[in-house]
XYZ file of C-alpha atoms in Angstrom:
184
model
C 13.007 24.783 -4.036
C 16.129 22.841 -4.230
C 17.453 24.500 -7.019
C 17.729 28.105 -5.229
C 20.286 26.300 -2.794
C 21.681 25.018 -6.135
C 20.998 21.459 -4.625
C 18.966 20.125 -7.929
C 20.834 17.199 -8.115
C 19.715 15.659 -5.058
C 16.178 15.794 -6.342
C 16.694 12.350 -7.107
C 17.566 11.302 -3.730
C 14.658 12.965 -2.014
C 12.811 10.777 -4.532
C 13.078 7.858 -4.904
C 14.116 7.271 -1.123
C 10.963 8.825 0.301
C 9.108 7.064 -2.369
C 10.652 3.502 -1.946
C 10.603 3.872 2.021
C 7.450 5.341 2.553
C 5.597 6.841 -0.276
C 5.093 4.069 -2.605
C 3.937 1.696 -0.428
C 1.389 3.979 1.508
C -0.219 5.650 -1.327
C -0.605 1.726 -3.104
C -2.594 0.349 -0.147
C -4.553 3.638 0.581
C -5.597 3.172 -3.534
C -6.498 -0.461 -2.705
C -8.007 0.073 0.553
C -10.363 2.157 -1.324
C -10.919 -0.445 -4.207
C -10.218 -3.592 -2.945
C -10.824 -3.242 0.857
C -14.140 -2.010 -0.357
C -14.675 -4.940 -2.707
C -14.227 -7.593 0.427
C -16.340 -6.040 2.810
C -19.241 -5.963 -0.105
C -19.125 -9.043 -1.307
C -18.703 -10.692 2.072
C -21.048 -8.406 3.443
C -24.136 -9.323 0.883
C -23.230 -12.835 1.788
C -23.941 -12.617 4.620
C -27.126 -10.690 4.202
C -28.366 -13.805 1.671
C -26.776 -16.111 4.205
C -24.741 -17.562 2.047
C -22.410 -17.871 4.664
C -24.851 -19.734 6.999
C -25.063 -22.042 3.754
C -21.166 -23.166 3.824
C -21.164 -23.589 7.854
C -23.811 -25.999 7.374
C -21.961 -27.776 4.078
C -18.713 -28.355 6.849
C -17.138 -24.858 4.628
C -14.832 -22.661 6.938
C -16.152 -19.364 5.419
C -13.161 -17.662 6.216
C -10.552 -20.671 4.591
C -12.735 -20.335 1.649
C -13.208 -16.522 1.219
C -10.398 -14.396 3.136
C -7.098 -16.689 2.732
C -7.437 -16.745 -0.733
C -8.217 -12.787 -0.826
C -4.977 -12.544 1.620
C -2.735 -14.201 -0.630
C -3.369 -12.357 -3.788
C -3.404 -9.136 -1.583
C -0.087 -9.957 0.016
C 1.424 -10.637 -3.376
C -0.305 -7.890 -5.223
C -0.004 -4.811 -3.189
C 4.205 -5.057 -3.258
C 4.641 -5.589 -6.699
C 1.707 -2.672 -6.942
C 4.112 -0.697 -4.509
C 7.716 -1.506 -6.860
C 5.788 -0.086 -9.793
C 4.573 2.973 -8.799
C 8.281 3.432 -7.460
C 9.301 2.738 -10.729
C 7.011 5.255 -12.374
C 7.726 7.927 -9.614
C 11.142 7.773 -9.949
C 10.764 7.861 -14.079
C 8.389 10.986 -13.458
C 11.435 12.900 -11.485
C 13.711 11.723 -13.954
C 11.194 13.754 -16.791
C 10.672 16.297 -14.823
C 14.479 17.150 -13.716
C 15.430 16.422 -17.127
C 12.962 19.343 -18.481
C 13.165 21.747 -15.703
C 16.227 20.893 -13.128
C 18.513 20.163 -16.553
C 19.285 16.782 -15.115
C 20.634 14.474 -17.478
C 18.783 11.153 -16.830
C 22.827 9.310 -17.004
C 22.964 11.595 -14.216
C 19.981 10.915 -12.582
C 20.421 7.723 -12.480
C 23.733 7.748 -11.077
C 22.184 9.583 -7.923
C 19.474 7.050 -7.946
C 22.248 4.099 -7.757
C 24.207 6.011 -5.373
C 21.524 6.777 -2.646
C 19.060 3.902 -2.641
C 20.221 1.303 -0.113
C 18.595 -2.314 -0.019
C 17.261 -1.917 2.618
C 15.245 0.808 1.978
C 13.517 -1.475 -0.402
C 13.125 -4.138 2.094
C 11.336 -1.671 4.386
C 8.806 -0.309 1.604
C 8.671 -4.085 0.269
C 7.697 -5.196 4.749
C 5.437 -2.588 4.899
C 3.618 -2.849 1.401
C 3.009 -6.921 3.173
C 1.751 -5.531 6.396
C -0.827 -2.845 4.692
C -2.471 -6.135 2.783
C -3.334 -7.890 5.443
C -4.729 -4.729 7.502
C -6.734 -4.056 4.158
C -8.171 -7.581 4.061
C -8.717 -8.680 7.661
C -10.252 -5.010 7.966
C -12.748 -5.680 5.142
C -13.544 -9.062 6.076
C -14.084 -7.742 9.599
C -16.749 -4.969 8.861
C -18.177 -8.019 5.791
C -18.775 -11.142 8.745
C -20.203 -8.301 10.642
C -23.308 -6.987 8.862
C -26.402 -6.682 10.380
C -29.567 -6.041 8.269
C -30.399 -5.841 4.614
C -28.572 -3.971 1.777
C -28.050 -0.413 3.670
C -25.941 -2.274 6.426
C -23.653 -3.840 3.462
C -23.380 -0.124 2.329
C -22.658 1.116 5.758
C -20.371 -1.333 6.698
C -18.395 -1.199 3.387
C -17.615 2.684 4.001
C -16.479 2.046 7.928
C -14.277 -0.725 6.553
C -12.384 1.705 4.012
C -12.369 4.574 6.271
C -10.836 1.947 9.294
C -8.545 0.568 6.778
C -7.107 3.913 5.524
C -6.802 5.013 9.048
C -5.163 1.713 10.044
C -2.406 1.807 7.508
C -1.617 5.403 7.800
C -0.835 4.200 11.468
C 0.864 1.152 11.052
C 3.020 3.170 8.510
C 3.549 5.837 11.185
C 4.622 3.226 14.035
C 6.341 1.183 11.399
C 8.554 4.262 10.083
C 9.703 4.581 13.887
C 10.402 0.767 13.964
C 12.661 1.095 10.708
C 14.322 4.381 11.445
C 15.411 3.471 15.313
C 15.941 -0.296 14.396
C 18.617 1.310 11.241
């Protein structure tokens, strides 16, 4: 569309700024939400249903020292550096893309690239990329501790906790975007 304005070249702004600031970062926890939020609340979830987790209260175990902090930590490490690369391979995409169609030179995409992306913007997909981890895992280790039943309430309560957790991050993104763009 840009290119009937003759405004190609700023194909690489609209980029990799909407992908560092908001893009990247949703669309990576909405992927692990799926996989990973749905992982938690399983595997908690059937532990609960063997009560397994009855078995480590009565050994002295904090189930949730010994199952979610552990899951938080790789989550809140994971899911940014999950975010930078898929802002990485976005922005390469564009760069293909506007080299084959927009006639971009990729020296000359990446000069746009350099010249629009702020650090910030970075920071605020990089905050928000550690905020969606820990909605993913305290979500799925909600809907896990809180199975009632056999095997179908592990199923059940594994889909609420990806459909909560998608619908959680897409509003923490939406209340966090306000927070960044009237805080900058």
């Amino acid at each position: 569309q840009l290119r009937q304005f003759g405004a190609n070249i700023y194909v690489a702004d609209l980029i990799v700024i909407s992908m560092t600031r908001e893009m990247g970062p949703l669309l990576t926890a909405i992927v692990l939400a799926g996989r990973s939020g749905s992982a938690i609340a399983s595997e908690i979830g059937t532990m609960v249903v063997t009560e397994e987790i009855d078995t480590l209260k009565v050994m002295a175990i904090n189930p949730v020292r010994y199952l979610v902090i552990p899951k938080l930590y790789a989550m809140l490490l994971v899911l940014p550096v999950l975010a930078l690369m898929s802002i990485l391979i976005a922005s390469f995409g564009a760069m293909v893309i506007g080299y084959f169609y927009l006639d971009i030179t990729p020296l000359v995409f990446y000069g746009r690239i350099e010249d629009s992306i702020l650090f910030t913007d970075i920071l605020t997909g990089l905050a928000k990329s550690i905020i969606f981890a820990g909605i993913i895992v305290i979500t799925g280790s909600f809907y896990g501790f809180n199975v009632k039943g056999g095997g179908e309430a592990v199923g059940r309560n594994t889909t609420a906790s990806v459909v909560t957790a998608i619908f959680l991050v897409i509003l923490a993104d939406s209340i966090l975007g306000l927070l960044f763009y009237f805080e900058g």
